Amino acid sequence: MDPVQYAAASGAAASGTGSFPVPTGVLGTASAGTVTSQGVSSRPDAASMLAGSPEPLARALHRCATEQLTAAIQVTGEPGGVVHVSGGQVVAVETPGAPGVETQLLRSGRLSESDWSAAVGGLAAAGPSAAGGLGAELVARKLVSASELERLAVAAVFDGAFAIVAGQVVECRLAQADPFWLPAQPPVPAVRLWQEIERRRQVLSARREPVAHDRDRLVPVSQVGRGTAVSPEQWAILRHADGRRTPRDLAFVLGRGVYAVTLEIARLLDSGLVQVASRRDVPRLDGSAPEPPAAPPQQTTEARYDSQPYDAETPRLPRRRPGSSAMASEPGQQAGRWAVRLPHAWASRSPGE
Amino acid sequence: VSLDESLSRVMRIGGATGAAFVDYGTGSALRTAGEASGIDLSMAADGASTIVRAARESLLRLGLPNAIEDVLITTPGRYHLARMVADGGGDGLLLFVGLERPRANLALSLHELARIEQELAS
């Protein structure tokens, strides 16, 4: 990498000036390292995948990794977000484009709002000296197990970064490290994160029926053929797909990852259980004209799935909150994207501090 | 118990060459151990979730109970084991383990894995 280009921020993790110039581009399209018939052996080495990528976030991650920085990578774009890095490794990703750990715990019904509030209150009462932050508090109250929290945090890092990169990235800036909730501990190496992002792009671009995770509004097909296997995860999607929701919206409703839901929808499309009702009119940052207004959604059939019961449990539909709304990425709603936050002193320390 | 601690216990099982915790819904390897020079564990993770999904779909179509505990793939030299781990919630967690057949005792391994998984959930 060109040392001059990043001179402004060199040697100072928190100087807040390193700006990555703008290779703008649609990143959601088919990726570089393509799958060939040889599959395994032709895969590029994970480390060179990160080091060689021209994408702004890859360059920022690579720089953080090589200089072992502790910083917040602020990504402008659609949906954009913040990638929190500690000692060169990724500890958390905040983005309006994917549900974070908190949203996943609450909306999946895994954790009740009152338990959550009690834990936050308990942490506040313990004061700034509380070790381990909110995660430790949740585990101490036996609301989640340590391992469950760990895997949700790692999965949320993957999913948040995927959502950022699969949208549009205009620019990445290194800024002073910022407090955040529920870090992945141990953190995710930058090389591993980028490898996972590349893998997800390849998987999605190889699907027979491509799905735009932030644009395609889905509607169930009314009749399910006999002998169709529908898993509980798929039923949950079918019952919330109403012709207006995109995969990303469904992920927020269900408290699941955007990539997981998108992939599940690609399978449902393959088996003819859902169809794309219309495409959301997402403003493009590159100034290109938006697609013409979508046709009104096809009549949303009250789908008949008589042969198979819906999962009995009524999913929770907690109130929308600004920090987690799928709509936050729409024009005019940028403010308050990360409104739900602890003051600095309460948030968990970055590892290594 | 952290995932890495669990994995290091898994790696002490006779014949274990590599292990990974896998997010079932995405096929992502969340944590890995071993196989530094052997198979690509992130690829094995993806394969494990694909295979378990295929097995579940097949059981669903047959109308059989589909709460899979594990799927075993046996090749001349190796066992590949994908176990569903009940850790309390979420989308499902898989434990992938690669074992060398000459050094592995399958029954003992399954017993030990069940114990490790139990500790993980508590």
Coordinates of C-alpha atoms in Angstrom, one line a residue:
Chain A
M1 CA 0.0 0.0 0.0
D2 CA 1.1 3.5 -0.6
P3 CA 2.4 4.9 2.7
V4 CA 1.9 8.5 1.6
Q5 CA -1.7 8.1 1.0
Y6 CA -2.3 7.2 4.6
A7 CA 0.3 9.5 6.1
A8 CA -2.2 11.7 7.9
A9 CA -3.2 8.9 10.3
S10 CA 0.0 6.9 10.4
G11 CA 1.1 5.8 13.8
A12 CA -1.9 7.2 15.5
A13 CA -4.7 4.8 16.0
A14 CA -7.1 7.5 17.0
S15 CA -6.1 10.5 15.0
G16 CA -9.3 10.4 13.0
T17 CA -8.0 11.7 9.8
G18 CA -7.2 8.8 7.5
S19 CA -9.5 9.1 4.6
F20 CA -9.7 6.4 2.0
P21 CA -10.3 7.9 -1.4
V22 CA -13.2 7.0 -3.3
P23 CA -13.2 4.0 -5.6
T24 CA -16.9 4.1 -5.8
G25 CA -18.6 1.2 -7.3
V26 CA -21.4 -1.3 -6.9
L27 CA -19.9 -4.0 -4.8
G28 CA -22.9 -6.3 -4.8
T29 CA -22.2 -7.7 -8.2
A30 CA -20.3 -10.9 -9.0
S31 CA -17.0 -11.0 -7.1
A32 CA -13.5 -11.3 -8.2
G33 CA -12.3 -14.7 -7.1
T34 CA -14.7 -16.9 -9.1
V35 CA -15.5 -20.4 -8.5
T36 CA -14.2 -22.7 -11.2
S37 CA -14.7 -26.3 -11.9
Q38 CA -11.7 -27.1 -9.7
G39 CA -13.4 -25.3 -6.8
V40 CA -11.1 -25.8 -3.8
S41 CA -7.7 -25.6 -5.3
S42 CA -8.3 -22.5 -7.3
R43 CA -9.3 -20.4 -4.4
P44 CA -7.1 -17.5 -3.8
D45 CA -5.3 -17.4 -0.5
A46 CA -7.4 -15.6 2.1
A47 CA -4.7 -13.1 3.2
S48 CA -3.9 -12.0 -0.4
M49 CA -7.7 -11.7 -1.0
L50 CA -7.8 -8.9 1.6
A51 CA -4.5 -7.3 0.7
G52 CA -5.2 -7.3 -3.0
S53 CA -8.8 -6.0 -2.9
P54 CA -9.3 -2.5 -4.2
E55 CA -12.5 -2.1 -2.2
P56 CA -12.4 0.7 0.3
L57 CA -13.5 -1.4 3.3
A58 CA -10.9 -4.1 2.4
R59 CA -8.2 -1.5 2.3
A60 CA -9.2 0.0 5.6
L61 CA -9.4 -3.4 7.2
H62 CA -6.0 -4.4 5.7
R63 CA -4.4 -1.2 7.0
C64 CA -5.9 -1.8 10.5
A65 CA -4.7 -5.3 10.5
T66 CA -1.1 -4.6 9.4
E67 CA -0.8 -1.7 11.8
Q68 CA -2.8 -3.4 14.5
L69 CA -4.9 -0.3 15.0
T70 CA -7.7 0.3 17.4
A71 CA -10.2 2.5 15.6
A72 CA -13.7 2.9 14.2
I73 CA -13.9 2.5 10.4
Q74 CA -16.7 4.8 9.4
V75 CA -18.3 3.6 6.2
T76 CA -20.4 6.1 4.2
G77 CA -22.7 4.6 1.7
E78 CA -25.9 2.7 1.5
P79 CA -26.5 1.3 4.1
G80 CA -23.0 2.3 5.5
G81 CA -22.1 1.7 9.1
V82 CA -19.2 1.5 11.5
V83 CA -16.7 -1.3 11.8
H84 CA -15.1 -1.3 15.2
V85 CA -11.5 -2.6 15.2
S86 CA -9.3 -3.4 18.2
G87 CA -5.7 -4.3 17.8
G88 CA -6.3 -4.8 14.1
Q89 CA -9.1 -7.3 14.5
V90 CA -12.9 -6.7 14.2
V91 CA -14.9 -6.6 17.4
A92 CA -18.3 -5.3 16.2
V93 CA -20.1 -3.9 13.2
E94 CA -23.0 -1.4 13.6
T95 CA -25.1 -0.8 10.5
P96 CA -28.7 0.1 9.8
G97 CA -28.5 -2.6 7.1
A98 CA -28.5 -5.6 9.4
P99 CA -29.9 -6.5 12.8
G100 CA -27.2 -6.4 15.5
V101 CA -26.9 -8.8 18.5
E102 CA -29.4 -6.8 20.6
T103 CA -32.0 -6.8 17.8
Q104 CA -31.5 -10.5 17.2
L105 CA -31.9 -11.4 20.8
L106 CA -35.0 -9.3 21.3
R107 CA -36.9 -9.9 18.0
S108 CA -36.3 -13.6 17.9
G109 CA -38.0 -13.7 21.3
R110 CA -34.8 -15.2 22.9
L111 CA -34.7 -12.3 25.4
S112 CA -37.6 -10.2 26.7
E113 CA -37.5 -6.4 26.6
S114 CA -37.9 -6.4 30.4
D115 CA -34.9 -8.7 30.9
W116 CA -32.9 -6.6 28.6
S117 CA -33.8 -3.4 30.4
A118 CA -33.1 -5.0 33.7
A119 CA -29.6 -6.0 32.5
V120 CA -28.9 -2.5 31.1
G121 CA -30.1 -1.1 34.4
G122 CA -28.0 -3.4 36.4
L123 CA -25.0 -2.5 34.4
A124 CA -25.7 1.2 35.0
A125 CA -26.0 0.6 38.7
A126 CA -22.7 -1.2 38.8
G127 CA -21.1 1.8 37.3
P128 CA -18.1 2.3 35.0
S129 CA -16.0 -0.2 36.9
A130 CA -18.2 -3.1 35.8
A131 CA -15.9 -5.6 34.2
G132 CA -17.0 -7.2 30.9
G133 CA -19.8 -4.8 30.1
L134 CA -23.2 -5.7 29.1
G135 CA -22.3 -9.2 27.8
A136 CA -21.0 -10.2 31.2
E137 CA -24.2 -8.8 32.8
L138 CA -26.4 -10.8 30.5
V139 CA -24.5 -14.0 31.2
A140 CA -24.4 -13.3 35.0
R141 CA -28.2 -13.0 34.9
K142 CA -28.3 -16.3 33.1
L143 CA -30.3 -14.7 30.2
V144 CA -27.9 -16.1 27.6
S145 CA -25.0 -18.5 27.9
A146 CA -21.5 -17.2 27.2
S147 CA -21.1 -19.3 24.2
E148 CA -24.4 -18.2 22.7
L149 CA -23.5 -14.6 23.1
E150 CA -20.1 -15.3 21.6
R151 CA -21.5 -16.9 18.5
L152 CA -24.2 -14.3 18.0
A153 CA -21.6 -11.6 18.3
V154 CA -19.3 -13.2 15.7
A155 CA -22.2 -14.0 13.4
A156 CA -23.4 -10.3 13.7
V157 CA -19.9 -9.1 12.7
F158 CA -20.1 -11.3 9.6
D159 CA -23.6 -10.2 8.8
G160 CA -23.2 -6.5 9.4
A161 CA -20.0 -6.4 7.3
F162 CA -21.8 -8.4 4.6
A163 CA -24.7 -5.9 4.6
I164 CA -22.3 -2.9 4.3
V165 CA -20.3 -4.4 1.5
A166 CA -23.3 -5.8 -0.4
G167 CA -24.8 -2.3 -0.5
Q168 CA -22.8 0.6 -1.8
V169 CA -19.6 1.8 -0.1
V170 CA -18.6 5.4 -1.0
E171 CA -15.8 5.9 1.4
C172 CA -14.1 4.5 4.6
R173 CA -12.6 6.8 7.2
L174 CA -10.6 5.8 10.2
A175 CA -11.9 7.6 13.3
Q176 CA -11.2 7.4 17.0
A177 CA -12.3 4.2 18.6
D178 CA -15.9 4.4 19.7
P179 CA -17.7 2.5 22.5
F180 CA -20.2 -0.2 21.5
W181 CA -22.2 -3.0 22.9
L182 CA -21.6 -6.7 22.9
P183 CA -18.2 -7.1 21.2
A184 CA -17.1 -10.4 19.6
Q185 CA -14.6 -11.8 22.0
P186 CA -12.1 -13.0 20.9
P187 CA -12.4 -10.6 17.9
V188 CA -12.6 -11.7 14.3
P189 CA -9.3 -11.4 12.2
A190 CA -9.7 -9.0 9.3
V191 CA -8.5 -11.6 6.8
R192 CA -11.1 -14.1 8.1
L193 CA -13.9 -11.5 7.8
W194 CA -13.0 -10.6 4.3
Q195 CA -12.8 -14.3 3.3
E196 CA -16.3 -14.8 4.7
I197 CA -17.6 -11.8 2.8
E198 CA -16.1 -13.1 -0.5
R199 CA -17.6 -16.5 0.2
R200 CA -21.1 -15.1 0.7
R201 CA -20.9 -13.1 -2.5
Q202 CA -19.9 -16.2 -4.3
V203 CA -22.7 -18.3 -2.8
L204 CA -25.3 -15.7 -3.7
S205 CA -24.1 -15.0 -7.2
A206 CA -24.0 -18.7 -7.9
R207 CA -27.7 -19.1 -7.1
R208 CA -30.1 -19.9 -9.9
E209 CA -32.6 -17.3 -8.8
P210 CA -30.7 -14.2 -7.7
V211 CA -32.1 -12.2 -4.8
A212 CA -31.5 -8.6 -4.0
H213 CA -31.4 -8.6 -0.2
D214 CA -32.4 -4.9 0.1
R215 CA -34.7 -4.5 -2.9
D216 CA -36.8 -7.6 -3.8
R217 CA -40.1 -7.6 -2.1
L218 CA -41.3 -11.1 -1.7
V219 CA -44.7 -12.8 -1.6
P220 CA -45.5 -16.4 -1.0
V221 CA -46.9 -18.5 -3.8
S222 CA -50.4 -19.5 -2.8
Q223 CA -50.2 -23.2 -3.4
V224 CA -47.5 -25.5 -2.0
G225 CA -47.1 -28.7 -3.9
R226 CA -47.3 -32.0 -2.3
G227 CA -44.0 -33.4 -1.0
T228 CA -42.5 -30.0 -0.6
A229 CA -40.3 -29.9 2.4
V230 CA -40.6 -26.7 4.3
S231 CA -38.4 -26.2 7.3
P232 CA -39.5 -24.1 10.4
E233 CA -37.1 -21.4 9.4
Q234 CA -38.8 -21.2 6.0
W235 CA -42.3 -21.2 7.4
A236 CA -41.3 -18.2 9.5
I237 CA -40.2 -16.4 6.4
L238 CA -43.3 -17.4 4.4
R239 CA -45.7 -16.1 7.1
H240 CA -44.1 -12.7 7.2
A241 CA -43.5 -12.3 3.4
D242 CA -46.3 -9.9 2.5
G243 CA -45.3 -8.4 -0.8
R244 CA -43.8 -5.4 0.8
R245 CA -40.9 -6.8 2.8
T246 CA -37.4 -7.4 1.4
P247 CA -35.1 -10.1 2.8
R248 CA -33.5 -7.4 4.9
D249 CA -36.9 -6.4 6.3
L250 CA -37.7 -10.0 7.1
A251 CA -34.3 -10.4 8.8
F252 CA -35.3 -7.5 11.2
V253 CA -38.8 -8.9 11.8
L254 CA -37.5 -12.4 12.6
G255 CA -34.3 -11.4 14.4
R256 CA -32.1 -13.3 12.1
G257 CA -29.1 -12.4 9.9
V258 CA -29.7 -10.7 6.6
Y259 CA -27.5 -13.2 4.7
A260 CA -29.1 -16.2 6.3
V261 CA -32.6 -14.9 5.4
T262 CA -31.5 -14.0 1.9
L263 CA -30.1 -17.4 1.3
E264 CA -33.2 -19.1 2.6
I265 CA -35.3 -16.9 0.3
A266 CA -33.1 -18.0 -2.6
R267 CA -34.0 -21.6 -1.7
L268 CA -37.7 -20.7 -1.5
L269 CA -37.5 -19.1 -4.9
D270 CA -35.9 -22.2 -6.3
S271 CA -38.6 -24.4 -5.0
G272 CA -41.3 -22.0 -6.1
L273 CA -42.6 -21.2 -2.7
V274 CA -42.1 -17.4 -3.0
Q275 CA -41.8 -15.0 -5.8
V276 CA -40.5 -11.5 -6.2
A277 CA -43.6 -9.2 -6.0
S278 CA -41.7 -6.0 -7.0
R279 CA -38.4 -4.2 -6.5
R280 CA -38.0 -1.5 -4.0
D281 CA -37.0 1.8 -5.4
V282 CA -33.7 2.3 -3.7
P283 CA -32.0 5.6 -4.5
R284 CA -28.6 5.0 -6.0
L285 CA -25.7 7.0 -4.6
D286 CA -23.9 7.1 -7.9
G287 CA -26.5 9.4 -9.3
S288 CA -27.9 6.9 -11.8
A289 CA -31.6 7.0 -12.3
P290 CA -33.6 4.9 -10.0
E291 CA -35.6 2.1 -11.5
P292 CA -39.1 3.1 -12.7
P293 CA -41.8 2.9 -10.0
A294 CA -42.6 -0.6 -9.1
A295 CA -45.8 -2.1 -10.2
P296 CA -48.2 -2.5 -7.3
P297 CA -47.5 -5.7 -5.5
Q298 CA -49.4 -8.7 -6.8
Q299 CA -52.4 -9.5 -4.9
T300 CA -51.2 -10.8 -1.6
T301 CA -52.8 -14.1 -1.4
E302 CA -53.7 -15.4 2.0
A303 CA -51.6 -18.4 1.4
R304 CA -53.0 -21.8 2.0
Y305 CA -50.6 -24.1 3.6
D306 CA -53.2 -26.4 5.0
S307 CA -51.0 -29.5 4.8
Q308 CA -48.5 -28.0 7.2
P309 CA -49.1 -26.0 10.3
Y310 CA -47.4 -22.7 10.9
D311 CA -45.1 -22.9 13.8
A312 CA -47.3 -22.5 16.8
E313 CA -45.4 -19.8 18.5
T314 CA -46.6 -16.3 17.6
P315 CA -43.4 -14.4 16.8
R316 CA -42.9 -11.2 18.7
L317 CA -43.2 -8.0 16.9
P318 CA -41.4 -5.6 19.2
R319 CA -41.8 -1.9 18.6
R320 CA -39.5 -0.4 16.1
R321 CA -36.6 1.5 17.4
P322 CA -34.4 3.9 15.6
G323 CA -31.2 2.0 16.0
S324 CA -32.5 -1.1 14.3
S325 CA -35.0 -0.1 11.8
A326 CA -34.7 -1.5 8.3
M327 CA -36.2 1.7 7.2
A328 CA -33.5 3.8 8.6
S329 CA -31.6 3.6 5.4
E330 CA -34.3 5.4 3.5
P331 CA -33.8 9.0 2.6
G332 CA -34.4 11.5 5.4
Q333 CA -34.1 9.0 8.2
Q334 CA -30.4 8.9 8.6
A335 CA -30.6 10.7 11.9
G336 CA -30.5 8.7 15.1
R337 CA -29.3 5.5 13.4
W338 CA -27.4 4.4 16.4
A339 CA -29.6 6.1 19.0
V340 CA -29.6 3.2 21.4
R341 CA -26.3 3.4 23.0
L342 CA -24.6 3.4 26.4
P343 CA -22.6 6.3 27.5
H344 CA -18.9 5.6 27.1
A345 CA -18.1 4.7 30.6
W346 CA -20.6 1.8 30.7
A347 CA -19.7 0.2 27.4
S348 CA -17.4 -2.7 27.5
R349 CA -13.8 -1.9 27.0
S350 CA -12.1 -3.0 23.9
P351 CA -9.9 -6.0 24.5
G352 CA -6.4 -4.9 25.1
E353 CA -7.2 -1.7 26.8
Chain B
V1 CA -17.2 -21.9 28.5
S2 CA -16.1 -20.2 25.4
L3 CA -16.2 -21.7 22.0
D4 CA -12.4 -21.8 21.7
E5 CA -12.2 -23.7 25.0
S6 CA -14.7 -26.2 23.8
L7 CA -12.8 -26.6 20.5
S8 CA -9.5 -27.3 22.4
R9 CA -11.3 -30.0 24.3
V10 CA -12.6 -31.4 21.1
M11 CA -9.1 -31.4 19.7
R12 CA -8.0 -33.6 22.6
I13 CA -10.3 -36.4 21.4
G14 CA -8.3 -39.3 19.9
G15 CA -7.8 -38.9 16.2
A16 CA -9.2 -35.3 16.0
T17 CA -7.5 -33.3 13.2
G18 CA -9.7 -30.3 13.1
A19 CA -12.9 -28.9 14.4
A20 CA -15.2 -25.9 13.8
F21 CA -18.2 -24.2 15.2
V22 CA -20.5 -23.4 12.3
D23 CA -23.5 -21.1 12.1
Y24 CA -26.1 -23.4 10.6
G25 CA -28.1 -20.7 8.9
T26 CA -25.2 -19.2 7.0
G27 CA -22.6 -22.0 6.8
S28 CA -20.0 -19.7 8.3
A29 CA -17.2 -21.0 10.4
L30 CA -17.4 -19.0 13.6
R31 CA -14.4 -20.5 15.4
T32 CA -12.0 -23.1 14.1
A33 CA -9.2 -25.2 15.6
G34 CA -6.6 -27.5 14.0
E35 CA -6.1 -28.5 10.3
A36 CA -3.5 -25.8 9.9
S37 CA -2.1 -27.6 6.9
G38 CA -5.0 -29.9 6.1
I39 CA -8.5 -29.2 4.8
D40 CA -9.9 -25.7 4.6
L41 CA -12.2 -25.6 7.7
S42 CA -14.3 -22.7 6.4
M43 CA -15.1 -24.8 3.4
A44 CA -15.8 -27.8 5.5
A45 CA -18.1 -25.7 7.6
D46 CA -20.1 -24.7 4.6
G47 CA -20.3 -28.3 3.5
A48 CA -21.4 -29.5 7.0
S49 CA -24.3 -27.1 7.0
T50 CA -25.3 -28.1 3.5
I51 CA -25.3 -31.8 4.3
V52 CA -27.2 -31.3 7.5
R53 CA -29.8 -29.2 5.6
A54 CA -30.1 -31.9 2.9
A55 CA -30.6 -34.5 5.6
R56 CA -33.3 -32.4 7.3
E57 CA -35.2 -31.8 4.1
S58 CA -35.1 -35.4 3.3
L59 CA -36.5 -36.3 6.7
L60 CA -39.2 -33.6 6.3
R61 CA -40.3 -35.0 3.0
L62 CA -40.5 -38.5 4.5
G63 CA -42.6 -37.1 7.3
L64 CA -40.1 -38.4 9.9
P65 CA -39.0 -36.5 13.0
N66 CA -36.2 -34.2 11.8
A67 CA -34.4 -33.2 14.9
I68 CA -31.0 -34.2 13.7
E69 CA -28.4 -34.9 16.3
D70 CA -25.5 -35.6 13.9
V71 CA -24.6 -36.6 10.5
L72 CA -21.6 -38.9 9.9
I73 CA -19.6 -39.2 6.7
T74 CA -17.2 -42.0 6.6
T75 CA -14.4 -42.2 4.0
P76 CA -11.6 -44.8 3.9
G77 CA -9.2 -42.7 6.1
R78 CA -11.5 -40.3 8.0
Y79 CA -14.6 -39.6 9.8
H80 CA -16.4 -36.3 9.2
L81 CA -18.9 -35.6 11.9
A82 CA -21.4 -32.7 11.9
R83 CA -23.3 -32.4 15.1
M84 CA -26.2 -30.0 15.9
V85 CA -25.4 -28.3 19.2
A86 CA -28.3 -27.2 21.4
D87 CA -26.9 -24.1 23.1
G88 CA -30.1 -22.6 24.1
G89 CA -31.3 -20.5 21.1
G90 CA -30.7 -18.8 17.9
D91 CA -30.5 -20.3 14.4
G92 CA -28.7 -23.4 15.3
L93 CA -25.1 -24.2 15.9
L94 CA -23.1 -27.0 14.3
L95 CA -20.0 -28.6 15.5
F96 CA -17.9 -30.1 12.7
V97 CA -15.2 -32.5 13.7
G98 CA -12.7 -34.3 11.5
L99 CA -11.2 -37.6 12.8
E100 CA -8.5 -39.9 11.5
R101 CA -10.0 -43.4 11.5
P102 CA -7.0 -45.4 12.6
R103 CA -6.6 -43.3 15.8
A104 CA -10.3 -42.6 16.4
N105 CA -12.9 -44.5 18.4
L106 CA -16.2 -43.3 17.2
A107 CA -18.4 -44.4 20.1
L108 CA -16.0 -42.8 22.6
S109 CA -15.8 -39.7 20.5
L110 CA -19.5 -39.2 20.4
H111 CA -19.7 -39.7 24.1
E112 CA -17.0 -37.1 24.7
L113 CA -18.6 -34.6 22.2
A114 CA -22.0 -34.9 24.0
R115 CA -20.2 -34.0 27.3
I116 CA -18.4 -31.0 25.8
E117 CA -21.7 -29.8 24.2
Q118 CA -23.5 -30.1 27.5
E119 CA -20.9 -27.9 29.2
L120 CA -21.3 -25.4 26.4
A121 CA -25.0 -25.0 27.0
S122 CA -24.7 -24.5 30.7

